[in-house]
mmCIF file of C-alpha atoms in Angstrom:
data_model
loop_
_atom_site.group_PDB
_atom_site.id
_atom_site.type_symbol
_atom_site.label_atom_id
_atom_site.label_comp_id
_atom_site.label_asym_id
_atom_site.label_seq_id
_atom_site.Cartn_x
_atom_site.Cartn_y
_atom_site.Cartn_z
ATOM 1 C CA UNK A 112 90.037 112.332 92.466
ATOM 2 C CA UNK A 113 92.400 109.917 94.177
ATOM 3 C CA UNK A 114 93.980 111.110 97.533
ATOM 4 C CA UNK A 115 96.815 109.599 96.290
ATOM 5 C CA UNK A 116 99.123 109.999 93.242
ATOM 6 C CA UNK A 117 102.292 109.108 92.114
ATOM 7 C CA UNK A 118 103.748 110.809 89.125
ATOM 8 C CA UNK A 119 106.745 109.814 86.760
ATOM 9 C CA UNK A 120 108.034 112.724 84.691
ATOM 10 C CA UNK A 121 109.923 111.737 81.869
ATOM 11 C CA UNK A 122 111.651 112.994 78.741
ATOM 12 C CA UNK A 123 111.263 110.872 75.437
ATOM 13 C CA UNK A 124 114.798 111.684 74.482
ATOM 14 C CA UNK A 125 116.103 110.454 78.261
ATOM 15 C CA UNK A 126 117.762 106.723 78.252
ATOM 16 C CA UNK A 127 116.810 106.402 81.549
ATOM 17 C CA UNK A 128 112.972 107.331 81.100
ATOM 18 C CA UNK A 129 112.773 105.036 78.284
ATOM 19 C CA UNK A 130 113.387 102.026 80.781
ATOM 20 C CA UNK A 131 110.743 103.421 83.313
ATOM 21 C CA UNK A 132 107.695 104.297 80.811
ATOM 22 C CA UNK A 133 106.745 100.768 80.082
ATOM 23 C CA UNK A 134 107.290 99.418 83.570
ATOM 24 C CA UNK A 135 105.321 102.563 85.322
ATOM 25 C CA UNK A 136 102.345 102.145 82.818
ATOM 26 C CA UNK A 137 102.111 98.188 83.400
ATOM 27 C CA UNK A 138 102.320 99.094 87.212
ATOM 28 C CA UNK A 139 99.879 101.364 86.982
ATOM 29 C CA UNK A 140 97.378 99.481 85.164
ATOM 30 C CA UNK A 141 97.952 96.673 88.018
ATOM 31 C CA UNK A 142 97.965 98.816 90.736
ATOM 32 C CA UNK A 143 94.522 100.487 89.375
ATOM 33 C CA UNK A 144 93.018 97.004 89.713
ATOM 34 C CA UNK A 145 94.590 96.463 93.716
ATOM 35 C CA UNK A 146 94.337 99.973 95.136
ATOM 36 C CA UNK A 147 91.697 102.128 93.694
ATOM 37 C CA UNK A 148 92.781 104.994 95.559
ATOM 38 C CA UNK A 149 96.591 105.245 94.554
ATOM 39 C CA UNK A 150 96.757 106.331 90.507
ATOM 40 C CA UNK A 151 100.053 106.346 88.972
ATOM 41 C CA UNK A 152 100.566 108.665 86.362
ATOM 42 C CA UNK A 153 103.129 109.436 83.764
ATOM 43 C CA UNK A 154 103.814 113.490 82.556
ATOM 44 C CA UNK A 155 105.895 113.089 79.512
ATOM 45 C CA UNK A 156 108.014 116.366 78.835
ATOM 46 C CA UNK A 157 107.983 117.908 75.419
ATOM 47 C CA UNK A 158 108.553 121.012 74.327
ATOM 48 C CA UNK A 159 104.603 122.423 74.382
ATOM 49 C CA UNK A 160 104.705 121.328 77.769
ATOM 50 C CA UNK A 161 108.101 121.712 79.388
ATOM 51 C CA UNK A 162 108.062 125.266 80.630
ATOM 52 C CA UNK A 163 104.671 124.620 82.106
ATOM 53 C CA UNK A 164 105.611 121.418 84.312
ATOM 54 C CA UNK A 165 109.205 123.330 85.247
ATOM 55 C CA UNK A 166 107.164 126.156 87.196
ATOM 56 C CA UNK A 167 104.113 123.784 88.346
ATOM 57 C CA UNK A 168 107.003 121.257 90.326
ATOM 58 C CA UNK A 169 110.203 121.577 91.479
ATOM 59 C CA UNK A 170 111.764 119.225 88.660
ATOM 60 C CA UNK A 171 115.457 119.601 88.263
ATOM 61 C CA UNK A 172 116.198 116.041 86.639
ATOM 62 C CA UNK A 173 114.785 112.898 84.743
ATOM 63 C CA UNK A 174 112.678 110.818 85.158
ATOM 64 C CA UNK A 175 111.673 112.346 88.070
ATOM 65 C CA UNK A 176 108.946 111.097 90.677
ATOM 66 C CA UNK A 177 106.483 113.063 92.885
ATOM 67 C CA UNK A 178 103.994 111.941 95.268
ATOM 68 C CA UNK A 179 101.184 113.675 96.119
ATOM 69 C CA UNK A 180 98.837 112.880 99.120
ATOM 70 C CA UNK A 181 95.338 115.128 99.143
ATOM 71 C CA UNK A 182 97.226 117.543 96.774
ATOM 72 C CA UNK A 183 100.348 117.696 98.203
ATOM 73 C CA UNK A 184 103.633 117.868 96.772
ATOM 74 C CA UNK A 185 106.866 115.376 97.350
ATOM 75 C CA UNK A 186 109.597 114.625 96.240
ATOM 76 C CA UNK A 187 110.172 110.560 95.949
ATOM 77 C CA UNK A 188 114.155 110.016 96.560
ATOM 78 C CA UNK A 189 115.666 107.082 95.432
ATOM 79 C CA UNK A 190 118.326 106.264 92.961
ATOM 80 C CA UNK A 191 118.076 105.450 89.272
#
């Protein structure tokens, strides 16, 4: 497992998300390649899965972004 992670959760339906998904996967792809240890990851939201992700984090918007480091939880604050 990485010590590192850094999660986009995203909504299929969300304007916003659909502008991050392609960047964050093509970052992610070159970041694998760079930095081994850092994994970026996308959680997309559907209905199967909502409920599940809403209790696991403390998501209150998206596309939200957490960072973990060794399995610990943060929130990553910037602006759309």
């Amino acid at each position: 497992a990485n010590p590192y992670l850094l999660l986009s959760v995203t909504d299929p339906t969300c304007p916003y998300c659909k502008l991050l998904k392609p960047k964050w996967d093509e970052a992610a792809a070159k970041l694998k390649k760079i930095a081994p240890n850092v994994a970026l990851a996308n959680i997309e939201l559907t209905a199967e899965n909502e409920e599940y992700w809403l209790k696991k984090t403390s998501l209150n918007m998206v596309p939200h972004i957490k960072w973990f480091k060794d399995g610990k939880e943060f929130d990553f604050i910037n602006g759309r």
